[in-house]
mmCIF file of C-alpha atoms and ligand atoms in Angstrom:
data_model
loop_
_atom_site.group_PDB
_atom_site.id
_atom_site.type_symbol
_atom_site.label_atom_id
_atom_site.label_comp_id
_atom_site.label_asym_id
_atom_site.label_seq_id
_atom_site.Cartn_x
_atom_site.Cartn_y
_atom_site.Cartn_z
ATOM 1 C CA UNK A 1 0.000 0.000 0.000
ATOM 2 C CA UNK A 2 1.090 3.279 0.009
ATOM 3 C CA UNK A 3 -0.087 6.885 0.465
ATOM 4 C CA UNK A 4 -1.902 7.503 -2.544
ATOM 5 C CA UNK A 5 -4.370 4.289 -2.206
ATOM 6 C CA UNK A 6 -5.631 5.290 0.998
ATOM 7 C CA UNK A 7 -8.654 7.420 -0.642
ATOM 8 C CA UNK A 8 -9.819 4.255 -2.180
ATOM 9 C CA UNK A 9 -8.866 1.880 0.894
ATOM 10 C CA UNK A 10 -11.262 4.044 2.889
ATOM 11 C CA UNK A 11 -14.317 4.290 0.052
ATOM 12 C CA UNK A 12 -13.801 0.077 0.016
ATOM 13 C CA UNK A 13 -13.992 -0.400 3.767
ATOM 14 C CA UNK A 14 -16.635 1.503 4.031
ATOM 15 C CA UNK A 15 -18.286 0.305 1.182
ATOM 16 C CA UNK A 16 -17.469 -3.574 2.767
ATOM 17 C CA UNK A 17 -18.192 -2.906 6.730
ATOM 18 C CA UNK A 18 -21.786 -0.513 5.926
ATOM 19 C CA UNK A 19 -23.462 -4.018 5.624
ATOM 20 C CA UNK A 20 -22.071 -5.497 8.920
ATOM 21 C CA UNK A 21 -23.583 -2.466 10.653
ATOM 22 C CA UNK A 22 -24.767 -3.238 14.394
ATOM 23 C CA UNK A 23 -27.347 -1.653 16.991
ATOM 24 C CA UNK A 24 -25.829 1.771 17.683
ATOM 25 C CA UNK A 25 -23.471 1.850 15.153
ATOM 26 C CA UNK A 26 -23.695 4.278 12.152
ATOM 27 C CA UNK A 27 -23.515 3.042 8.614
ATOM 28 C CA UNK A 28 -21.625 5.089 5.821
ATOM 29 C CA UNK A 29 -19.005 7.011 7.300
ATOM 30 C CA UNK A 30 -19.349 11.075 7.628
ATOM 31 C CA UNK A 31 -16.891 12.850 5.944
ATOM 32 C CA UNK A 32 -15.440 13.969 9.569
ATOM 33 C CA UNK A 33 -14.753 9.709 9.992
ATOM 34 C CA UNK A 34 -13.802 9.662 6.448
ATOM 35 C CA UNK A 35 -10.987 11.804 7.382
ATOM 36 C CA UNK A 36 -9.952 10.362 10.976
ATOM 37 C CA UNK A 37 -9.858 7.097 8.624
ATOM 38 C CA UNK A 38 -7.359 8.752 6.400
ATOM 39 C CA UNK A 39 -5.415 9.849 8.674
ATOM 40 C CA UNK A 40 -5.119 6.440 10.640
ATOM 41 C CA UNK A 41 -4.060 4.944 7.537
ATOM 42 C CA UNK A 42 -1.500 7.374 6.648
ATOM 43 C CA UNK A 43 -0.387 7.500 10.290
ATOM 44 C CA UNK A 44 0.531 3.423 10.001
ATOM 45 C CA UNK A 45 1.993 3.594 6.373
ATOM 46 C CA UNK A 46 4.470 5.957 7.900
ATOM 47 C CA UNK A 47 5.029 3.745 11.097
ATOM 48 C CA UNK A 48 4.738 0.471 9.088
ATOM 49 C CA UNK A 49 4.877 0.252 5.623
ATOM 50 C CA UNK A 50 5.458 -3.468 5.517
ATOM 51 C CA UNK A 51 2.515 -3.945 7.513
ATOM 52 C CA UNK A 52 0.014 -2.541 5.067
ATOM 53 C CA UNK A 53 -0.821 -4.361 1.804
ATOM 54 C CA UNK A 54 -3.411 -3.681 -1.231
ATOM 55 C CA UNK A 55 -4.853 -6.686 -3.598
ATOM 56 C CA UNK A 56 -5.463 -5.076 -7.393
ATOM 57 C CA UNK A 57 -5.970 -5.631 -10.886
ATOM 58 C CA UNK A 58 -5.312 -3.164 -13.802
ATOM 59 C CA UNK A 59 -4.890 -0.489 -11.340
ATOM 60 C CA UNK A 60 -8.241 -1.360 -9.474
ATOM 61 C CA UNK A 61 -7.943 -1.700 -5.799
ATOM 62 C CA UNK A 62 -9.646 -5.176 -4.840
ATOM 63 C CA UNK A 63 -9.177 -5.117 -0.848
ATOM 64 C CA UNK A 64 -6.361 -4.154 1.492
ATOM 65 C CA UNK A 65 -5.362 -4.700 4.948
ATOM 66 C CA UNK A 66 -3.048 -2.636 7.242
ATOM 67 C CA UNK A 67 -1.457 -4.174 10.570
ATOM 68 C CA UNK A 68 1.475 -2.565 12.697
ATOM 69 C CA UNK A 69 3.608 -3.980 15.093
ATOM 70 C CA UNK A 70 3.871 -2.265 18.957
ATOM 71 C CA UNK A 71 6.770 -3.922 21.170
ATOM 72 C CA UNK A 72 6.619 -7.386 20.625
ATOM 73 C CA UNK A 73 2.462 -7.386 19.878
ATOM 74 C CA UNK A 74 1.154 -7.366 16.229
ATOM 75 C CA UNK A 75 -2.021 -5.375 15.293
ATOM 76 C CA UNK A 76 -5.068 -5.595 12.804
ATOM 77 C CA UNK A 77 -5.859 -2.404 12.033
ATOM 78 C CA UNK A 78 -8.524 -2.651 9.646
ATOM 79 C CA UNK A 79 -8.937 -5.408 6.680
ATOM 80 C CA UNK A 80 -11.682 -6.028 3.621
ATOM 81 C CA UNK A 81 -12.395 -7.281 0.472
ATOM 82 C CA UNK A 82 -14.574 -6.011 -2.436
ATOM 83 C CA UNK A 83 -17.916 -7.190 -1.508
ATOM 84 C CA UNK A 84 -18.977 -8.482 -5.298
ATOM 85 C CA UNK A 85 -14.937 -10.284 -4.750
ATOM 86 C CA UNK A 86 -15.813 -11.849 -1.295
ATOM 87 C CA UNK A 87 -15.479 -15.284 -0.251
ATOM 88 C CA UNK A 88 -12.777 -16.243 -3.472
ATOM 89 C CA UNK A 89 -9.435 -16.596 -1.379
ATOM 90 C CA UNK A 90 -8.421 -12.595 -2.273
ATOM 91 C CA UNK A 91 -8.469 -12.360 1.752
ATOM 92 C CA UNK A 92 -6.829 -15.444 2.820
ATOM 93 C CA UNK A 93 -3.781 -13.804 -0.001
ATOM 94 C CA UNK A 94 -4.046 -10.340 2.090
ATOM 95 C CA UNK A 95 -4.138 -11.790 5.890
ATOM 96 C CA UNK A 96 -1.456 -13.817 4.404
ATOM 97 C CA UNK A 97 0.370 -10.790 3.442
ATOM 98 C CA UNK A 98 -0.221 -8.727 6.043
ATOM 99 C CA UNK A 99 0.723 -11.435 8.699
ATOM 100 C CA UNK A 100 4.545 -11.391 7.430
ATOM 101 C CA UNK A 101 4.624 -8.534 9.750
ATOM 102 C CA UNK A 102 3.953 -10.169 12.046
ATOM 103 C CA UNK A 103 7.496 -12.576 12.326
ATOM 104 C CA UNK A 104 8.908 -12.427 15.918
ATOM 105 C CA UNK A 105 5.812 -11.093 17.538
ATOM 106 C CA UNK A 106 5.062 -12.889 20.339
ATOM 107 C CA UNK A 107 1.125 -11.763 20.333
ATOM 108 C CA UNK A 108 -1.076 -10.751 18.771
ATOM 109 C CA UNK A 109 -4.528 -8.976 18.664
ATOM 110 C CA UNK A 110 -7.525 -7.047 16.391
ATOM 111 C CA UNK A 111 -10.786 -6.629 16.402
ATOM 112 C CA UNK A 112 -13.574 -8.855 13.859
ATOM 113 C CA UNK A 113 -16.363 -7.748 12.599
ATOM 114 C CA UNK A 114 -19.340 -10.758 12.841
ATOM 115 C CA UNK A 115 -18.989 -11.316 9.436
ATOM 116 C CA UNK A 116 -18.435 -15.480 9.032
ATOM 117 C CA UNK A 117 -15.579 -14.962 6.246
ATOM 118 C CA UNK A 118 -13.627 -12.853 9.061
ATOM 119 C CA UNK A 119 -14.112 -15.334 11.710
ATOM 120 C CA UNK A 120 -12.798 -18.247 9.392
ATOM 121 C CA UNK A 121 -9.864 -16.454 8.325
ATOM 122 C CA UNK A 122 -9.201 -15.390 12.243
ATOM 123 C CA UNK A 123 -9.431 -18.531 13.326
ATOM 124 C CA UNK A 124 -7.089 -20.077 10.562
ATOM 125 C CA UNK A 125 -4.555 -17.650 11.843
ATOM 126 C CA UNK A 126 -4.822 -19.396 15.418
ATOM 127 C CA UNK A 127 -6.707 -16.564 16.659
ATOM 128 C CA UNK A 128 -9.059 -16.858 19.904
ATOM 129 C CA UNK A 129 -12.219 -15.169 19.288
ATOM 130 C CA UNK A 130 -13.281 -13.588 22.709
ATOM 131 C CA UNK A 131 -17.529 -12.098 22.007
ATOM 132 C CA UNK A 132 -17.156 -8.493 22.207
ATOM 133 C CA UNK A 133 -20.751 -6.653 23.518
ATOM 134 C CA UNK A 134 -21.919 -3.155 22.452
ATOM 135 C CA UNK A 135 -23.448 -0.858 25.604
ATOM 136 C CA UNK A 136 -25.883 1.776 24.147
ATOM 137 C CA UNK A 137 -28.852 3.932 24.697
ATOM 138 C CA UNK A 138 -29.872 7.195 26.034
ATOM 139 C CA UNK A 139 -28.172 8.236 28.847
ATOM 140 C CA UNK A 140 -30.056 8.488 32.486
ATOM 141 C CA UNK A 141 -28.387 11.085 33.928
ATOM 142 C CA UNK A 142 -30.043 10.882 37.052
ATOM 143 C CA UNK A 143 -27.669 8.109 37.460
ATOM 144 C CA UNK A 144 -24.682 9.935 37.385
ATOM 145 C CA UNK A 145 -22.272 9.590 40.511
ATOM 146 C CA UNK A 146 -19.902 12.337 41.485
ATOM 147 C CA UNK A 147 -16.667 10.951 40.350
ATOM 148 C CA UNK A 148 -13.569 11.705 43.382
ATOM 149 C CA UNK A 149 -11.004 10.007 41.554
ATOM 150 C CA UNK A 150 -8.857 13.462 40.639
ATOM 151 C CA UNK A 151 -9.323 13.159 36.349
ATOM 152 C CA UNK A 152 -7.846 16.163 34.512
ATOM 153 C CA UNK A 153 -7.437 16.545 31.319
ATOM 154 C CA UNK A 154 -3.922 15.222 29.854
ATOM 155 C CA UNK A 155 -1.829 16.641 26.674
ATOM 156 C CA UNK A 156 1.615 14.526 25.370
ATOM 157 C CA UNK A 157 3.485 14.694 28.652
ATOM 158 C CA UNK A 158 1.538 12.259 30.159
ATOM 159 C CA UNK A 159 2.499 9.595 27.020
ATOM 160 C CA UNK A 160 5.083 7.830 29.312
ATOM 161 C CA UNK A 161 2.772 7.258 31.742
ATOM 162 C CA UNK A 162 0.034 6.421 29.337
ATOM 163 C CA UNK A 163 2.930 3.845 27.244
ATOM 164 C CA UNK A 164 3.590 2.088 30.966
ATOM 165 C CA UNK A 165 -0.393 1.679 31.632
ATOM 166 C CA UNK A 166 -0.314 -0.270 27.674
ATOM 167 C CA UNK A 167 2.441 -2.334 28.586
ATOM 168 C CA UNK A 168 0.547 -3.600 31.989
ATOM 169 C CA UNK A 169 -2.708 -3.959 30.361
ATOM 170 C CA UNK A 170 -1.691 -5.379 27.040
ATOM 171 C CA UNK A 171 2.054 -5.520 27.131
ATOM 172 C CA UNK A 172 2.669 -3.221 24.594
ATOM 173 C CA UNK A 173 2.766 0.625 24.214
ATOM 174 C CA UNK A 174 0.564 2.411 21.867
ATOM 175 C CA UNK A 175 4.128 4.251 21.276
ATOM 176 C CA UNK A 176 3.517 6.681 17.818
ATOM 177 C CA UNK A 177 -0.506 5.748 18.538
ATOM 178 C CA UNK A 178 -0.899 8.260 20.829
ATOM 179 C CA UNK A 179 -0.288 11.185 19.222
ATOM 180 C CA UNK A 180 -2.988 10.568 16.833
ATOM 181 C CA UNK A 181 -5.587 9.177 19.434
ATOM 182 C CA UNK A 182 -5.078 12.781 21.025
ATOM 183 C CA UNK A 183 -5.451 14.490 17.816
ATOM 184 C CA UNK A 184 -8.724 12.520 17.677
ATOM 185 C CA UNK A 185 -10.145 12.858 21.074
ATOM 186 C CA UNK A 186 -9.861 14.446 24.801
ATOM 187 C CA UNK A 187 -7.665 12.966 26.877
ATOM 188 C CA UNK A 188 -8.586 11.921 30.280
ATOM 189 C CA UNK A 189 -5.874 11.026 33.374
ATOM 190 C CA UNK A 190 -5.762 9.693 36.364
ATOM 191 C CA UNK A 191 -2.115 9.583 37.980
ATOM 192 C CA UNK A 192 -2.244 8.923 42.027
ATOM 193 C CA UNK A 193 -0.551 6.717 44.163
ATOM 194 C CA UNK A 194 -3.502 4.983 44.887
ATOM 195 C CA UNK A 195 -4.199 3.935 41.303
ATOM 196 C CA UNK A 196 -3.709 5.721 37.607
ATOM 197 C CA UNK A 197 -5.502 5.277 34.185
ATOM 198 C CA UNK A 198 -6.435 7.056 31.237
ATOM 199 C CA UNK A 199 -9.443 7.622 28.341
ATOM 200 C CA UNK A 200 -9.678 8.580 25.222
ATOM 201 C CA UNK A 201 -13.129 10.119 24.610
ATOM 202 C CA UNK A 202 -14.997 11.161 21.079
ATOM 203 C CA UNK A 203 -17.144 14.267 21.018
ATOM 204 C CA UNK A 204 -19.880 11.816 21.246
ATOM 205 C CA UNK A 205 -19.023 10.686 24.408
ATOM 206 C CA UNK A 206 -17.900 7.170 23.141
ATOM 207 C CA UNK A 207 -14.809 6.031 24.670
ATOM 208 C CA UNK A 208 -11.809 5.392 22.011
ATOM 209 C CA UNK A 209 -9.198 3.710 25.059
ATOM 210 C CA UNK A 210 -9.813 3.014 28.829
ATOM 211 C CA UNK A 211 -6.612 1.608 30.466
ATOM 212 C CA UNK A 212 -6.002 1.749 33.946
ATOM 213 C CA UNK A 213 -4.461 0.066 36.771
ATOM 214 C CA UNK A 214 -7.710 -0.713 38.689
ATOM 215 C CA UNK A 215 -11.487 -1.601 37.444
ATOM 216 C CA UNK A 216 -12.230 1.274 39.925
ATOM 217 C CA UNK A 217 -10.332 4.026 38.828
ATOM 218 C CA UNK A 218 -11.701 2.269 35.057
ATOM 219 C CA UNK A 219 -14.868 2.445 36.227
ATOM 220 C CA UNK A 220 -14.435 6.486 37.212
ATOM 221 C CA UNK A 221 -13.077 7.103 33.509
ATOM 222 C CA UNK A 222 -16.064 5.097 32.045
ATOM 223 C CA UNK A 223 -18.568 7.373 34.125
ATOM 224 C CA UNK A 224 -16.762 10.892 32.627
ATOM 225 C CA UNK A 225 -17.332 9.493 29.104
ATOM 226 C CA UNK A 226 -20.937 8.664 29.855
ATOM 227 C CA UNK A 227 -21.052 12.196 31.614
ATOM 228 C CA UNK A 228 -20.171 14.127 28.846
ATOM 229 C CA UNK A 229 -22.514 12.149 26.431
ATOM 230 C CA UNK A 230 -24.535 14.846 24.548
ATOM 231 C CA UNK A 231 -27.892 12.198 25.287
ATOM 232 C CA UNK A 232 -27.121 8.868 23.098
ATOM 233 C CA UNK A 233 -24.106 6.860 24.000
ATOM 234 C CA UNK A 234 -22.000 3.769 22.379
ATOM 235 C CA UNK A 235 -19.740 2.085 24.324
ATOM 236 C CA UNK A 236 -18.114 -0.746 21.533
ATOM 237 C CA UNK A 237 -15.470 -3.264 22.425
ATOM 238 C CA UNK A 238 -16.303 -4.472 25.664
ATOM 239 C CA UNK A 239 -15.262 -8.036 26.369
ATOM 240 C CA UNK A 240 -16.543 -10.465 29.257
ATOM 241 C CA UNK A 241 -13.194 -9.463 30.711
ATOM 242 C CA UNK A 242 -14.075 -6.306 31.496
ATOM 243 C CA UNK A 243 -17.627 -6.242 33.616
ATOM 244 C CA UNK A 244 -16.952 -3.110 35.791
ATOM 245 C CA UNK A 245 -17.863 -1.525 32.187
ATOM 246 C CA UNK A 246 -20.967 -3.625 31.640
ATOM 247 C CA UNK A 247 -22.265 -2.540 35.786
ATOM 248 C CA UNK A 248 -21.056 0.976 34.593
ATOM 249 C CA UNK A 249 -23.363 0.633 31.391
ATOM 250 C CA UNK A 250 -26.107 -0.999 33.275
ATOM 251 C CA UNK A 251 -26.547 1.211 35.603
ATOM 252 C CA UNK A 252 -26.455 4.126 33.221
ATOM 253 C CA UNK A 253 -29.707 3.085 31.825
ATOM 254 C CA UNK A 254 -27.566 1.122 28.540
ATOM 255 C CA UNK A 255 -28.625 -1.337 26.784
ATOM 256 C CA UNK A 256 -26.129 -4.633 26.002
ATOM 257 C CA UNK A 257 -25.439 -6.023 22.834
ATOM 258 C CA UNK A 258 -23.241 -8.767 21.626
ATOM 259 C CA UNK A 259 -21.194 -6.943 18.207
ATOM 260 C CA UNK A 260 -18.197 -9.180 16.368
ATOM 261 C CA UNK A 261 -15.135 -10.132 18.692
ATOM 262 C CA UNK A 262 -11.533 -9.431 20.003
ATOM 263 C CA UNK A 263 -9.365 -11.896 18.748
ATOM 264 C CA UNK A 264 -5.946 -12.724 20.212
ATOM 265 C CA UNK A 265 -3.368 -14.698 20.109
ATOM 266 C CA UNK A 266 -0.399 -15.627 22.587
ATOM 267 C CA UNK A 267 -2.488 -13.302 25.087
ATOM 268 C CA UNK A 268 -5.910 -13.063 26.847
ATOM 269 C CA UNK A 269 -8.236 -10.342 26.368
ATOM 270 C CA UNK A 270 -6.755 -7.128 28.538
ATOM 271 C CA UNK A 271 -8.513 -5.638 31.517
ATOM 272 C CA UNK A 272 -9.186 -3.695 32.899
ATOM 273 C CA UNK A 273 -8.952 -1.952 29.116
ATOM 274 C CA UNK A 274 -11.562 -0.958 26.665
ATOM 275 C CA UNK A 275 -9.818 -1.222 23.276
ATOM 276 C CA UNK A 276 -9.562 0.958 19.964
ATOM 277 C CA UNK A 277 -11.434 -0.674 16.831
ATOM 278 C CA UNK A 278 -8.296 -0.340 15.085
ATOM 279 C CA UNK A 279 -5.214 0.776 16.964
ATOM 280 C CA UNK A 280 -6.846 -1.117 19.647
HETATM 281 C C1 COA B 1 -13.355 -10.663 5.949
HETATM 282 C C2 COA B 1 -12.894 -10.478 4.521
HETATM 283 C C3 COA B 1 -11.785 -9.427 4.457
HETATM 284 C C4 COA B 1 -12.324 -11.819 4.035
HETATM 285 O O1 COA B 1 -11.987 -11.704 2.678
HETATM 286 P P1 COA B 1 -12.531 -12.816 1.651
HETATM 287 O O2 COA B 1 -11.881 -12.566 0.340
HETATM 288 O O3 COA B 1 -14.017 -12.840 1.706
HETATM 289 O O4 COA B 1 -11.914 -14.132 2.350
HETATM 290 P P2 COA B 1 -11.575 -15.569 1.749
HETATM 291 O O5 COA B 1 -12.423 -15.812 0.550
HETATM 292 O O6 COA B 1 -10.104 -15.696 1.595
HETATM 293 O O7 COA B 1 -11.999 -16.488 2.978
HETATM 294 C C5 COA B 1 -13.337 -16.544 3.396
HETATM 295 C C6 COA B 1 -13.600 -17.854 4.094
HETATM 296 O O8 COA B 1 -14.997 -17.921 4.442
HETATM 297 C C7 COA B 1 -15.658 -18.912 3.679
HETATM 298 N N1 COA B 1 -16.923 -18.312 3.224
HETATM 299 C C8 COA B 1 -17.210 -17.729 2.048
HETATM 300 N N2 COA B 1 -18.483 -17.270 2.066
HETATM 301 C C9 COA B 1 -18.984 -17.548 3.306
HETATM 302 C C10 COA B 1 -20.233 -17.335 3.934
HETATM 303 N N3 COA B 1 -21.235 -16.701 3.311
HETATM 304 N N4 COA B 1 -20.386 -17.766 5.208
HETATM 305 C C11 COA B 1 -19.395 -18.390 5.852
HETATM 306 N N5 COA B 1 -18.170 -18.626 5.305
HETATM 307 C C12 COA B 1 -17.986 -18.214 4.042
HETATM 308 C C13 COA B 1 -14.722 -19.253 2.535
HETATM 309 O O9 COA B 1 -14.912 -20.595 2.112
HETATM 310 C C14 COA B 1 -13.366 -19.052 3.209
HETATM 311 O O10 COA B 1 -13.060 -20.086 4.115
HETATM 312 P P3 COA B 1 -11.953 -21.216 3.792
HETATM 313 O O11 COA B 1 -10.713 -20.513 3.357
HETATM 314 O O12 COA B 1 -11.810 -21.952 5.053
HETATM 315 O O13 COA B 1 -12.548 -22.010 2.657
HETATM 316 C C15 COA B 1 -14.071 -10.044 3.584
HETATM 317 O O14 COA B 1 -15.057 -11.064 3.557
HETATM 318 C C16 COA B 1 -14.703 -8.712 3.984
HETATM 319 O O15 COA B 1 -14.262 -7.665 3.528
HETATM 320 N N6 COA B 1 -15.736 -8.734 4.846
HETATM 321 C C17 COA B 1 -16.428 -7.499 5.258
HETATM 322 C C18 COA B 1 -15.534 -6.597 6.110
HETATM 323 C C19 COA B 1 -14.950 -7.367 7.273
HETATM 324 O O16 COA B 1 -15.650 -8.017 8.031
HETATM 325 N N7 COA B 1 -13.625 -7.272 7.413
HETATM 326 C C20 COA B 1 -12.923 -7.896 8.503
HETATM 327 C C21 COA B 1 -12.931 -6.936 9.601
HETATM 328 S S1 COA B 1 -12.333 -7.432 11.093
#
């Protein structure tokens, strides 16, 4: 892949994940995600080139799949096929490709959609496929609890702290990652002695990344997102791992859904951690 196929990478994943669209989730990107989806892509051709692969013919793109390696972990960013081309092999050729990258990684992990083709091609890999649930709904803020835990907002000098919360939670720093989750969202710390953690948030409330170092001080983050929800929230990528987000969700007034699944390998599914769709 490189820079100048990532206009057409993003019109064919969203032209291939619009289908697979779940309870809470939008379908066609706006052209505000088209753009954050541009600029992830470009953001991991520059980190890892080798990681990021296109299927064509005659100059046609046919599918693509980017992955990136952090410490000794290798990631799934984002991965799909043609939809008139799916189900022929040109994906087994890509994960293929893409999983070269992969060589001396010691884990892996990504995030499937619930589409059966993924989940074969996952599994083939040696993936575990851990049911990832969707919290959503309007927000009863009548429910919110006055949080104590000291948040404040956090810029880049808190990415050492945030790269040593990664490596306890899922053994590898998000590194390079965070300067574009912060260009993407607000930034939410923790940092006490009696327990530290961080969020990314979206203007819509949704969480991008909890890590932390307890499910309570988690938990604390989780409640600011759902705090500063305009009225609907989505909460994606929670795993049976991580329950003090479901009781957070629950008790919000959200509704649960099951919606695809984190799949890992040489690991289990991290917690206390909510994870990024893409750069997990
Ligand atoms: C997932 C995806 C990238 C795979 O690409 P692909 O070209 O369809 O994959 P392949 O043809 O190489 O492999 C598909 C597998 O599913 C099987 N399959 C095909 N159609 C199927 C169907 N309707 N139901 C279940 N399995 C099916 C194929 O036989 C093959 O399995 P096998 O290799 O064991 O025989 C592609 O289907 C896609 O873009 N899906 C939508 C977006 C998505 O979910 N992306 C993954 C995000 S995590």
């Amino acid at each position: 892949m490189t820079g100048d196929d990532v206009p057409e990478a993003e019109r064919l994943s969203d032209e291939a994940f619009t289908p697979l669209a779940e309870p809470g989730m939008s379908t066609n990107r706006s052209p505000e995600a088209q753009a954050m989806w541009r600029v992830r892509a470009d953001h991991l051709l520059a980190t890892d080139p080798a990681g990021c692969w296109v299927a064509e013919r005659d100059g046609t793109m046919l599918g693509f799949a980017t992955s990136f390696r952090r410490d000794l972990t290798w990631f799934l960013a984002t991965y799909a096929v043609r939809p008139d081309l799916q189900g022929a092999g040109l994906g087994r050729a890509l994960l293929e490709a893409a999983l070269t990258h992969a060589r001396g990684c010691l884990r892996g992990m990504l995030s499937a959609s619930r589409d059966p083709r993924a989940f074969r091609r996952y599994r083939h890999a040696g993936f575990t496929l851990h049911p990832q649930m969707v919290l959503h709904g309007r927000v009863d803020r009548s429910t919110l609890p006055v949080v104590d835990e000291h948040l404040r907002e956090g810029t880049e000098t808190d990415f050492d702290l945030l790269d040593s919360l990664d490596r306890q939670r899922r053994d590898a720093a998000h590194g390079a990652d965070h300067a574009v989750l912060l260009a993407q969202n607000r930034l939410v710390v923790v940092d006490r002695a009696s327990g530290s953690g961080y969020a990314y948030i979206a203007g819509d409330g949704k969480p991008a990344v909890i890590c932390a170092s307890s499910r309570r001080v988690a938990a604390s983050l989780l409640w600011e997102a759902v705090a500063s929800a305009p009225e609907e929230l989505v909460v994606p990528h929670v795993t049976a791992a991580n329950e003090w987000a479901i009781d957070v969700g629950l008790a919000a007034g959200l509704s649960v859904d099951t919606s695809g699944y984190l799949a890992v390998r040489g690991m289990k599914p991290p917690a206390p951690y909510v994870h990024h769709g893409a750069l997990l």
